Structure formats: C-alpha cells, structure tokens
Amino acid sequence: RFYSPQMNVHLMERLSLESGLRLAMEREELALLYQPRVGVRDGQVGGVEALMRWHHPTQGTISPAEFVPVAEDSGLIAGIGEWVLHSACRQLRAWREQGLPMLRMAVNISSKQFLQDSLIQVVREALHQTGIEPARLELEITEEMVIRNPERAARLCAQFKELGVGLVIDDFGTGYSSLSHLRRLPIDSVKIDRSLILELPHSPDAAAMSRAVVAMAHSLGIAVTAEGVETAEQWEFLHQLG
C-alpha cells in the first residue's frame, strides 16, 4: 500500500482531534449556544435550537461540522449526545425557574445516535432528571436518516410520539426531499435548509422550492421553519408564504 504525505497529515489531524475531544469532555470545553426560533406572524421567540461548540484552548472555537464526524467514528458521540440532551433540558428548566416564557428546545440527533438502541432511554432519562415536559423537547433528524433507515425511523418516531416529544426533519430541500414518504411518519415540523433560504428571494429556483415545501407541508398539517433568515427581504418573502 502507498500513502501520500497528504493522507498522513489528514490522519494525524484526525487523531489529534479525537485525542483533544476526549480531553474536551473531561475539561468541560464543550458548550451549547441557543439559536432563537421566531414566529413569522407575531415576531415572538417561541423556541430555540441547541447548537454545540468546542472551545479549544489553543485553536479557538471549533464547529461541530469538524468534530462531530470524528466523534461518530471514534464512538464518542454517544457520550456527547447524552451530554447535549441533558444540558439543553437543564437550561430550559433554568429559564423556567427564572420566570422566562416557556419555550421549546430543539436538539439535533446525529446519524450514529439515530442507530443506537439506547436513544429512547437516554431521552427519557434527560426528561425525567430535569423535570421537563416531553412536549417542550423537539428532536431533529435529517431526511437522509429517514430514507436510509425507513423501518427504524418509523419505529423510533412512533416511540418518541408516544413519549410526547416533538419530531422535526432537518436540512429539508438538500437533495432527498420527498414529503410523500414523510407523511407516513408523525412529523411535527420540517426545516427548509439554510442553503435555500440564503438565495431568497432573488433565486427563482429557491423561491419555487420554498413555496412548494410550505404548501405541501401545510397541506399535511406539518409546520415549517426557515433556517438562517438574515435579511428583511427573506423575512418578508417567508411572511407572505405563511
């Protein structure tokens, strides 16, 4: 076998990242930020999404896009995912104790977490230990997970709905989109991917796809969230779509 210098460098970087990530969990370098979800009709914050960041002591803030794949390959994702769920629920309880309005907390589930048999129990324990009502928690899975594992998706979604937890399809509109198979699942909401929202309202294709997703989802009784709205023009376009 032959290995290029670039491959060796990449391997060393991944090993270094994995080693640092193990220490990061011990040193409490992982943190959650909370992105607000604002109602397009009333402008009120009705929920938040938990976003994980790694505050590395020498490299600064590291995006989950960089370290989550390493966590999945190394088996660390189970512990990290459990920490995220418990931390997010504790934060929601803390806000409630401070007298803030009741919100819904959205937490992303990674592809490897999705395949773990213990996932439903991890969610139950996070809710029980923090005293958060299941209806206040939303779990976000991608449509790719659903399509690749339709039987598991159906079983898990049924268990989560029985528990009372909300279900959201993340990254909708990135190439796998088909609401026809989603209608068989107890989905509460879909999120239009940020890559589409960034092109609104000037891209005819992005505008057409956004209209189609909103119309189809609403016809099935599914709510829609637009991810990454940053301009007044985007807001106005989405406001008109409802």
Coordinates of N, CA and C in Angstrom, one line a residue:
R1 N 0.8 -1.2 0.0 CA 0.0 0.0 0.0 C 0.9 1.2 0.0
F2 N 0.4 2.3 -0.6 CA 1.1 3.5 -0.7 C 0.3 4.6 0.0
Y3 N 0.9 5.4 0.8 CA 0.3 6.5 1.5 C 1.0 7.8 1.1
S4 N 0.1 8.8 0.7 CA 0.7 10.1 0.3 C 0.9 10.9 1.6
P5 N 1.8 11.9 1.5 CA 2.0 12.8 2.7 C 0.7 13.5 3.1
Q6 N -0.1 13.8 2.1 CA -1.4 14.5 2.5 C -2.3 13.5 3.3
M7 N -2.3 12.2 3.0 CA -3.1 11.3 3.7 C -2.6 11.2 5.2
N8 N -1.2 11.1 5.3 CA -0.6 11.0 6.6 C -1.0 12.3 7.5
V9 N -0.9 13.4 6.8 CA -1.2 14.7 7.6 C -2.7 14.7 8.0
H10 N -3.6 14.2 7.1 CA -5.0 14.2 7.4 C -5.3 13.2 8.6
L11 N -4.6 12.1 8.5 CA -4.8 11.1 9.6 C -4.3 11.6 10.9
M12 N -3.2 12.3 10.9 CA -2.6 12.8 12.2 C -3.6 13.9 12.7
E13 N -4.2 14.7 11.8 CA -5.1 15.7 12.3 C -6.3 15.1 12.9
R14 N -6.8 14.0 12.3 CA -8.0 13.4 12.9 C -7.7 12.8 14.3
L15 N -6.5 12.1 14.3 CA -6.1 11.5 15.6 C -5.9 12.6 16.7
S16 N -5.3 13.7 16.3 CA -5.1 14.8 17.2 C -6.5 15.4 17.7
L17 N -7.4 15.5 16.7 CA -8.8 16.0 17.0 C -9.5 15.0 18.0
E18 N -9.4 13.7 17.7 CA -10.0 12.7 18.6 C -9.4 12.8 20.0
S19 N -8.1 12.8 20.1 CA -7.5 12.9 21.4 C -7.9 14.2 22.2
G20 N -8.0 15.3 21.4 CA -8.4 16.5 22.1 C -9.8 16.5 22.5
L21 N -10.6 15.8 21.7 CA -12.1 15.7 22.0 C -12.3 14.9 23.3
R22 N -11.5 13.9 23.5 CA -11.7 13.1 24.7 C -11.3 14.0 25.9
L23 N -10.3 14.8 25.8 CA -9.9 15.7 26.9 C -11.0 16.8 27.1
A24 N -11.6 17.2 25.9 CA -12.5 18.3 26.0 C -13.7 17.9 26.8
M25 N -14.1 16.7 26.8 CA -15.3 16.2 27.6 C -14.9 16.3 29.1
E26 N -13.7 15.9 29.4 CA -13.2 15.9 30.8 C -13.0 17.4 31.3
R27 N -12.5 18.2 30.4 CA -12.2 19.6 30.8 C -13.4 20.6 30.6
E28 N -14.5 20.1 30.2 CA -15.8 20.9 30.0 C -15.5 22.0 29.0
E29 N -14.9 21.7 27.9 CA -14.6 22.6 26.8 C -15.8 22.7 25.9
L30 N -16.7 21.7 25.9 CA -17.9 21.8 25.0 C -18.9 22.7 25.6
A31 N -19.6 23.4 24.8 CA -20.6 24.3 25.2 C -21.8 24.4 24.3
L32 N -22.9 24.8 24.8 CA -24.1 25.0 23.9 C -24.5 26.4 23.7
L33 N -24.8 26.8 22.5 CA -25.4 28.1 22.2 C -26.8 27.9 21.8
Y34 N -27.6 28.9 21.8 CA -29.1 28.7 21.6 C -29.5 29.7 20.5
Q35 N -30.0 29.2 19.4 CA -30.4 30.0 18.3 C -32.0 30.1 18.4
P36 N -32.5 31.4 18.4 CA -33.9 31.6 18.6 C -34.7 31.2 17.4
R37 N -35.9 30.7 17.6 CA -36.9 30.5 16.5 C -38.0 31.5 16.7
V38 N -38.2 32.3 15.7 CA -39.1 33.4 15.8 C -40.4 33.2 14.9
G39 N -41.5 33.4 15.5 CA -42.8 33.2 14.7 C -42.9 34.3 13.7
V40 N -43.2 33.9 12.5 CA -43.3 34.9 11.4 C -44.5 35.8 11.5
R41 N -45.5 35.3 12.2 CA -46.7 36.1 12.3 C -46.7 37.1 13.4
D42 N -46.1 36.7 14.6 CA -46.1 37.6 15.7 C -44.7 38.1 16.1
G43 N -43.7 37.6 15.5 CA -42.3 38.1 15.8 C -41.8 37.7 17.2
Q44 N -42.5 36.7 17.8 CA -42.1 36.3 19.2 C -41.3 35.1 19.1
V45 N -40.3 35.0 20.1 CA -39.5 33.8 20.2 C -40.3 32.7 20.9
G46 N -40.5 31.6 20.1 CA -41.3 30.5 20.7 C -40.4 29.3 21.0
G47 N -39.2 29.3 20.6 CA -38.3 28.2 20.8 C -36.9 28.5 20.5
V48 N -36.0 27.5 20.8 CA -34.6 27.7 20.5 C -34.1 26.4 20.0
E49 N -33.0 26.4 19.3 CA -32.2 25.2 18.9 C -30.9 25.2 19.6
A50 N -30.5 24.1 20.2 CA -29.2 24.0 20.8 C -28.2 23.7 19.8
L51 N -27.1 24.5 19.8 CA -26.0 24.4 18.9 C -24.7 24.2 19.7
M52 N -24.0 23.1 19.4 CA -22.8 22.7 20.1 C -21.6 23.4 19.5
R53 N -20.7 23.8 20.4 CA -19.4 24.4 20.0 C -18.3 23.8 20.9
W54 N -17.1 23.7 20.4 CA -16.0 23.3 21.2 C -15.0 24.4 21.3
H55 N -14.9 24.9 22.5 CA -13.9 26.0 22.8 C -12.6 25.4 23.1
H56 N -11.8 25.2 22.1 CA -10.5 24.6 22.2 C -9.5 25.6 22.8
P57 N -8.6 25.2 23.7 CA -7.7 26.1 24.4 C -6.7 26.8 23.5
T58 N -6.4 26.2 22.4 CA -5.4 26.8 21.5 C -5.9 27.1 20.1
Q59 N -6.9 26.3 19.7 CA -7.4 26.5 18.3 C -8.7 27.4 18.3
G60 N -9.1 27.8 19.4 CA -10.3 28.7 19.4 C -11.6 27.8 19.3
T61 N -12.7 28.4 18.8 CA -13.9 27.7 18.7 C -13.9 26.8 17.4
I62 N -14.3 25.6 17.7 CA -14.3 24.6 16.6 C -15.8 24.2 16.3
S63 N -16.2 24.2 15.0 CA -17.5 23.9 14.6 C -17.8 22.4 14.7
P64 N -19.1 22.1 15.0 CA -19.4 20.7 15.1 C -19.3 20.0 13.7
A65 N -19.3 20.7 12.7 CA -19.1 20.1 11.3 C -17.7 19.5 11.3
E66 N -16.8 20.0 12.1 CA -15.4 19.4 12.1 C -15.3 18.3 13.1
F67 N -15.9 18.4 14.3 CA -15.6 17.4 15.3 C -16.6 16.3 15.5
V68 N -17.9 16.6 15.0 CA -18.9 15.5 15.1 C -18.6 14.3 14.3
P69 N -18.1 14.4 13.0 CA -17.7 13.2 12.3 C -16.7 12.4 13.0
V70 N -15.7 13.1 13.7 CA -14.7 12.4 14.4 C -15.3 11.7 15.7
A71 N -16.2 12.4 16.3 CA -16.9 11.8 17.5 C -17.7 10.6 17.1
E72 N -18.3 10.6 15.9 CA -19.0 9.4 15.4 C -18.1 8.2 15.1
D73 N -17.0 8.5 14.4 CA -16.1 7.5 14.0 C -15.4 6.8 15.3
S74 N -15.2 7.6 16.3 CA -14.4 7.2 17.5 C -15.3 6.6 18.5
G75 N -16.6 6.7 18.4 CA -17.5 6.2 19.4 C -17.8 7.2 20.5
L76 N -17.3 8.4 20.4 CA -17.5 9.4 21.5 C -18.9 10.0 21.4
I77 N -19.6 9.8 20.2 CA -20.8 10.6 20.0 C -21.9 10.2 21.0
A78 N -21.9 9.0 21.5 CA -22.9 8.6 22.5 C -22.8 9.4 23.8
G79 N -21.6 9.6 24.3 CA -21.5 10.4 25.5 C -21.7 11.8 25.2
I80 N -21.3 12.3 24.1 CA -21.5 13.7 23.8 C -23.0 14.0 23.5
G81 N -23.7 13.1 22.8 CA -25.1 13.3 22.6 C -25.9 13.3 23.8
E82 N -25.5 12.4 24.8 CA -26.2 12.4 26.0 C -26.0 13.7 26.8
W83 N -24.8 14.2 26.8 CA -24.5 15.4 27.5 C -25.3 16.6 26.9
V84 N -25.4 16.6 25.5 CA -26.2 17.7 24.9 C -27.6 17.7 25.3
L85 N -28.2 16.5 25.3 CA -29.6 16.4 25.7 C -29.9 16.8 27.2
H86 N -29.0 16.4 28.1 CA -29.2 16.7 29.5 C -28.9 18.2 29.7
S87 N -27.9 18.8 29.0 CA -27.5 20.2 29.2 C -28.7 21.1 28.6
A88 N -29.2 20.7 27.5 CA -30.3 21.5 26.9 C -31.5 21.5 27.8
C89 N -31.8 20.3 28.3 CA -33.0 20.3 29.2 C -32.8 21.0 30.5
R90 N -31.6 21.0 31.0 CA -31.3 21.7 32.3 C -31.4 23.2 32.0
Q91 N -30.9 23.7 30.8 CA -31.0 25.1 30.5 C -32.5 25.5 30.4
L92 N -33.3 24.7 29.8 CA -34.7 25.0 29.7 C -35.4 25.1 31.1
R93 N -35.0 24.2 32.0 CA -35.5 24.3 33.3 C -35.0 25.6 34.0
A94 N -33.8 25.9 33.8 CA -33.2 27.1 34.4 C -34.0 28.4 34.0
W95 N -34.2 28.5 32.7 CA -35.0 29.6 32.2 C -36.4 29.7 32.8
R96 N -37.0 28.5 32.9 CA -38.3 28.5 33.6 C -38.3 28.9 35.0
E97 N -37.2 28.5 35.7 CA -37.1 28.9 37.1 C -36.8 30.4 37.3
Q98 N -36.3 31.0 36.2 CA -36.0 32.5 36.2 C -37.3 33.3 35.8
G99 N -38.3 32.6 35.5 CA -39.6 33.2 35.2 C -39.7 33.6 33.7
L100 N -38.9 33.1 32.9 CA -38.9 33.4 31.4 C -40.1 32.6 30.8
P101 N -40.6 33.1 29.7 CA -41.6 32.4 29.0 C -41.2 31.0 28.6
M102 N -42.2 30.1 28.6 CA -41.9 28.7 28.3 C -41.6 28.6 26.8
L103 N -40.5 27.9 26.5 CA -40.0 27.7 25.1 C -40.0 26.2 24.8
R104 N -39.8 26.0 23.5 CA -39.5 24.6 23.1 C -38.0 24.5 22.7
M105 N -37.4 23.4 23.1 CA -36.0 23.2 22.9 C -35.8 22.1 21.8
A106 N -35.1 22.5 20.7 CA -34.7 21.6 19.7 C -33.3 21.1 19.8
V107 N -33.1 19.8 19.7 CA -31.8 19.2 19.8 C -31.6 18.3 18.6
N108 N -30.4 18.4 18.0 CA -30.1 17.6 16.8 C -29.6 16.2 17.2
I109 N -30.1 15.2 16.5 CA -29.6 13.8 16.7 C -28.7 13.5 15.5
S110 N -27.5 13.0 15.8 CA -26.6 12.6 14.8 C -27.0 11.3 14.2
S111 N -26.4 11.0 13.0 CA -26.7 9.7 12.3 C -26.4 8.5 13.1
K112 N -25.3 8.5 13.9 CA -24.9 7.4 14.7 C -25.8 7.3 15.9
Q113 N -26.1 8.4 16.5 CA -27.1 8.4 17.7 C -28.4 7.7 17.2
F114 N -28.8 8.1 16.0 CA -30.1 7.6 15.5 C -30.1 6.0 15.4
L115 N -28.9 5.4 15.3 CA -28.8 4.0 15.2 C -28.7 3.3 16.5
Q116 N -28.5 4.0 17.6 CA -28.3 3.5 18.9 C -29.6 3.0 19.5
D117 N -29.7 1.8 20.0 CA -30.9 1.3 20.6 C -31.2 2.0 21.9
S118 N -30.2 2.6 22.5 CA -30.4 3.3 23.8 C -30.9 4.7 23.7
L119 N -31.1 5.2 22.5 CA -31.5 6.6 22.3 C -32.8 6.9 23.0
I120 N -33.8 6.1 22.9 CA -35.1 6.4 23.5 C -35.0 6.5 25.1
Q121 N -34.1 5.6 25.6 CA -33.9 5.6 27.1 C -33.1 6.9 27.5
V122 N -32.2 7.3 26.7 CA -31.4 8.5 27.0 C -32.3 9.7 27.1
V123 N -33.3 9.8 26.1 CA -34.2 10.9 26.1 C -35.1 10.9 27.3
R124 N -35.6 9.7 27.6 CA -36.5 9.5 28.8 C -35.8 10.0 30.1
E125 N -34.5 9.6 30.2 CA -33.7 10.0 31.4 C -33.5 11.5 31.5
A126 N -33.2 12.1 30.4 CA -33.0 13.6 30.4 C -34.2 14.3 30.8
L127 N -35.4 13.9 30.3 CA -36.6 14.5 30.7 C -37.0 14.3 32.1
H128 N -36.8 13.0 32.6 CA -37.1 12.7 34.0 C -36.2 13.4 35.0
Q129 N -34.9 13.5 34.7 CA -34.0 14.1 35.6 C -34.1 15.6 35.7
T130 N -34.6 16.2 34.6 CA -34.7 17.7 34.6 C -36.1 18.2 34.9
G131 N -37.1 17.2 34.8 CA -38.5 17.6 35.0 C -39.1 18.4 33.9
I132 N -38.5 18.3 32.7 CA -39.1 19.0 31.5 C -40.2 18.2 30.9
E133 N -41.3 18.9 30.6 CA -42.4 18.2 29.9 C -41.9 17.7 28.5
P134 N -42.3 16.5 28.1 CA -41.8 16.0 26.8 C -42.2 16.9 25.6
A135 N -43.4 17.6 25.7 CA -43.8 18.4 24.6 C -42.9 19.6 24.4
R136 N -42.1 19.9 25.4 CA -41.1 21.1 25.3 C -39.8 20.7 24.6
L137 N -39.7 19.4 24.3 CA -38.4 18.9 23.6 C -38.8 18.5 22.2
E138 N -37.9 19.0 21.3 CA -38.0 18.6 19.9 C -36.7 17.9 19.5
L139 N -36.8 16.8 18.8 CA -35.6 16.1 18.3 C -35.6 16.3 16.8
E140 N -34.4 16.7 16.3 CA -34.2 17.0 14.9 C -33.4 15.9 14.2
I141 N -34.0 15.2 13.2 CA -33.3 14.2 12.4 C -33.3 14.7 11.0
T142 N -32.3 14.2 10.2 CA -32.3 14.6 8.8 C -33.2 13.7 7.9
E143 N -33.6 14.2 6.8 CA -34.4 13.3 5.9 C -33.5 12.2 5.4
E144 N -32.2 12.4 5.3 CA -31.3 11.3 4.8 C -31.4 10.1 5.8
M145 N -31.4 10.4 7.1 CA -31.6 9.3 8.1 C -32.9 8.5 7.9
V146 N -33.9 9.2 7.6 CA -35.2 8.6 7.4 C -35.2 7.7 6.2
I147 N -34.6 8.2 5.1 CA -34.7 7.5 3.8 C -33.8 6.2 3.9
R148 N -32.6 6.4 4.6 CA -31.7 5.3 4.6 C -32.1 4.2 5.6
N149 N -32.9 4.5 6.6 CA -33.4 3.6 7.6 C -34.9 3.8 7.8
P150 N -35.7 3.5 6.8 CA -37.2 3.8 6.9 C -37.9 3.0 8.0
E151 N -37.5 1.8 8.2 CA -38.2 1.0 9.2 C -37.8 1.4 10.6
R152 N -36.5 1.7 10.8 CA -36.1 2.2 12.1 C -36.6 3.6 12.4
A153 N -36.7 4.4 11.4 CA -37.3 5.8 11.5 C -38.7 5.7 12.0
A154 N -39.5 4.8 11.3 CA -40.9 4.6 11.7 C -41.0 4.2 13.1
R155 N -40.2 3.2 13.5 CA -40.3 2.7 14.9 C -39.9 3.7 15.9
L156 N -38.8 4.4 15.7 CA -38.3 5.4 16.6 C -39.3 6.6 16.7
C157 N -39.8 7.0 15.6 CA -40.7 8.2 15.6 C -42.0 7.8 16.4
A158 N -42.4 6.6 16.2 CA -43.6 6.1 16.9 C -43.3 6.1 18.5
Q159 N -42.1 5.7 18.9 CA -41.8 5.7 20.3 C -41.7 7.1 20.8
F160 N -41.1 8.0 20.1 CA -41.0 9.4 20.5 C -42.3 10.1 20.6
K161 N -43.2 9.8 19.7 CA -44.5 10.4 19.7 C -45.3 9.9 20.9
E162 N -45.1 8.6 21.2 CA -45.8 8.0 22.4 C -45.3 8.7 23.7
L163 N -44.0 9.0 23.7 CA -43.4 9.7 24.8 C -43.9 11.1 24.9
G164 N -44.3 11.7 23.7 CA -44.8 13.1 23.7 C -43.8 14.1 23.2
V165 N -42.7 13.6 22.7 CA -41.6 14.5 22.2 C -41.9 14.9 20.7
G166 N -41.6 16.2 20.4 CA -41.8 16.7 19.0 C -40.7 16.1 18.1
L167 N -41.1 16.0 16.8 CA -40.1 15.5 15.8 C -40.0 16.5 14.6
V168 N -38.8 16.7 14.3 CA -38.5 17.7 13.2 C -37.6 17.1 12.2
I169 N -37.9 17.3 10.9 CA -37.0 16.9 9.8 C -36.1 18.1 9.5
D170 N -34.8 17.9 9.7 CA -33.8 19.0 9.5 C -33.2 18.9 8.1
D171 N -32.6 20.0 7.6 CA -32.0 20.0 6.3 C -32.9 19.7 5.1
F172 N -34.2 20.0 5.2 CA -35.1 19.7 4.2 C -34.8 20.5 2.9
G173 N -34.8 19.9 1.8 CA -34.5 20.5 0.5 C -33.1 20.4 0.0
T174 N -32.4 19.4 0.5 CA -30.9 19.3 0.2 C -30.7 18.2 -0.8
G175 N -31.7 17.7 -1.4 CA -31.5 16.6 -2.4 C -32.2 15.4 -2.2
Y176 N -32.8 15.1 -1.1 CA -33.5 13.9 -0.8 C -35.0 14.2 -0.7
S177 N -35.4 15.4 -0.8 CA -36.7 15.9 -0.4 C -37.9 15.1 -1.1
S178 N -38.8 14.6 -0.2 CA -40.0 14.0 -0.7 C -40.9 13.9 0.5
L179 N -41.9 14.8 0.5 CA -42.9 14.7 1.6 C -43.8 13.5 1.5
S180 N -43.8 12.8 0.4 CA -44.7 11.7 0.2 C -44.4 10.6 1.2
H181 N -43.1 10.3 1.5 CA -42.8 9.3 2.5 C -42.8 9.8 3.9
L182 N -42.7 11.2 4.1 CA -42.7 11.7 5.4 C -44.1 11.7 6.0
R183 N -45.1 11.7 5.1 CA -46.5 11.7 5.6 C -46.9 10.5 6.4
R184 N -46.0 9.4 6.2 CA -46.3 8.2 7.0 C -45.7 8.3 8.4
L185 N -44.9 9.3 8.7 CA -44.3 9.5 10.0 C -45.0 10.6 10.8
P186 N -45.0 10.5 12.1 CA -45.7 11.5 12.9 C -44.8 12.7 13.1
I187 N -44.4 13.4 12.0 CA -43.6 14.6 12.0 C -44.4 15.8 12.3
D188 N -43.8 16.6 13.2 CA -44.4 17.9 13.6 C -44.0 19.1 12.7
S189 N -42.8 19.0 12.2 CA -42.2 20.2 11.5 C -41.1 19.8 10.6
V190 N -40.9 20.6 9.5 CA -39.7 20.4 8.7 C -39.0 21.8 8.6
K191 N -37.7 21.7 8.5 CA -36.9 22.9 8.4 C -36.3 23.0 7.0
I192 N -36.7 24.1 6.3 CA -36.1 24.4 5.0 C -34.6 24.7 5.2
D193 N -33.8 24.0 4.4 CA -32.3 24.2 4.6 C -31.9 25.6 4.4
R194 N -30.9 26.0 5.1 CA -30.3 27.3 5.1 C -29.8 27.7 3.7
S195 N -29.3 26.7 2.9 CA -28.7 26.9 1.6 C -29.8 27.5 0.7
L196 N -31.0 27.1 0.9 CA -32.2 27.6 0.1 C -32.5 29.0 0.6
I197 N -32.6 29.2 1.9 CA -33.0 30.5 2.4 C -32.0 31.6 2.0
L198 N -30.7 31.3 2.0 CA -29.7 32.3 1.6 C -30.0 32.8 0.2
E199 N -30.6 32.1 -0.6 CA -30.8 32.5 -2.0 C -32.1 33.3 -2.2
L200 N -32.9 33.3 -1.1 CA -34.2 34.1 -1.2 C -34.0 35.6 -1.1
P201 N -34.9 36.4 -1.7 CA -35.9 36.0 -2.6 C -35.5 36.0 -4.1
H202 N -34.2 36.2 -4.4 CA -33.8 36.5 -5.7 C -33.6 35.3 -6.6
S203 N -33.4 34.1 -6.1 CA -33.3 32.9 -6.9 C -34.7 32.4 -7.2
P204 N -35.1 32.3 -8.5 CA -36.4 31.7 -8.8 C -36.5 30.2 -8.4
D205 N -35.4 29.5 -8.5 CA -35.5 28.1 -8.1 C -35.7 27.9 -6.6
A206 N -34.9 28.7 -5.8 CA -35.1 28.7 -4.3 C -36.5 29.1 -3.9
A207 N -37.0 30.1 -4.6 CA -38.3 30.6 -4.3 C -39.4 29.6 -4.6
A208 N -39.2 28.9 -5.7 CA -40.2 27.9 -6.2 C -40.2 26.7 -5.2
M209 N -39.0 26.3 -4.8 CA -38.9 25.2 -3.9 C -39.4 25.5 -2.5
S210 N -39.2 26.7 -2.1 CA -39.7 27.1 -0.8 C -41.2 27.1 -0.8
R211 N -41.8 27.7 -1.8 CA -43.2 27.7 -2.0 C -43.8 26.3 -1.9
A212 N -43.1 25.4 -2.7 CA -43.6 24.0 -2.8 C -43.6 23.3 -1.4
V213 N -42.5 23.5 -0.7 CA -42.3 22.8 0.6 C -43.4 23.3 1.6
V214 N -43.5 24.6 1.6 CA -44.5 25.2 2.5 C -45.9 24.7 2.2
A215 N -46.3 24.8 0.9 CA -47.6 24.4 0.5 C -47.9 22.9 0.8
M216 N -46.9 22.0 0.5 CA -47.1 20.6 0.8 C -47.2 20.3 2.2
A217 N -46.2 20.9 3.0 CA -46.2 20.6 4.4 C -47.5 21.1 5.1
H218 N -47.9 22.3 4.8 CA -49.2 22.8 5.4 C -50.4 21.9 5.0
S219 N -50.4 21.4 3.8 CA -51.5 20.5 3.4 C -51.5 19.2 4.2
L220 N -50.4 18.8 4.8 CA -50.3 17.6 5.6 C -50.4 17.9 7.1
G221 N -50.6 19.2 7.4 CA -50.6 19.6 8.8 C -49.3 19.7 9.5
I222 N -48.2 19.9 8.7 CA -46.9 19.9 9.2 C -46.4 21.4 9.2
A223 N -45.8 21.8 10.3 CA -45.3 23.2 10.4 C -44.0 23.3 9.6
V224 N -43.6 24.5 9.3 CA -42.4 24.8 8.6 C -41.5 25.8 9.2
T225 N -40.2 25.6 9.4 CA -39.3 26.6 9.9 C -38.3 26.8 8.8
A226 N -38.0 28.1 8.6 CA -36.9 28.5 7.7 C -35.6 28.7 8.4
E227 N -34.6 28.0 8.1 CA -33.3 28.1 8.8 C -32.4 29.2 8.3
G228 N -31.9 30.0 9.2 CA -30.9 31.0 8.8 C -31.4 32.3 8.1
V229 N -32.6 32.8 8.5 CA -33.1 34.0 8.0 C -32.2 35.2 8.5
E230 N -31.7 36.0 7.6 CA -30.8 37.0 8.0 C -31.1 38.4 7.4
T231 N -32.1 38.5 6.5 CA -32.4 39.8 5.9 C -33.9 40.1 5.9
A232 N -34.2 41.4 5.9 CA -35.6 41.8 5.8 C -36.3 41.2 4.6
E233 N -35.6 41.1 3.5 CA -36.2 40.6 2.3 C -36.6 39.1 2.4
Q234 N -35.7 38.4 3.0 CA -36.0 37.0 3.3 C -37.2 36.8 4.2
W235 N -37.2 37.6 5.3 CA -38.3 37.6 6.2 C -39.7 37.9 5.6
E236 N -39.7 39.0 4.7 CA -40.9 39.4 4.1 C -41.4 38.3 3.1
F237 N -40.5 37.7 2.4 CA -40.9 36.6 1.4 C -41.5 35.5 2.2
L238 N -40.9 35.1 3.3 CA -41.4 33.9 4.1 C -42.7 34.3 4.8
H239 N -42.8 35.6 5.2 CA -44.0 36.0 5.9 C -45.2 35.9 4.9
Q240 N -45.0 36.2 3.6 CA -46.0 36.1 2.6 C -46.4 34.6 2.4
L241 N -45.4 33.7 2.6 CA -45.7 32.3 2.4 C -46.5 31.7 3.6
G242 N -46.4 32.4 4.7 CA -47.0 31.9 6.0 C -46.2 30.9 6.7

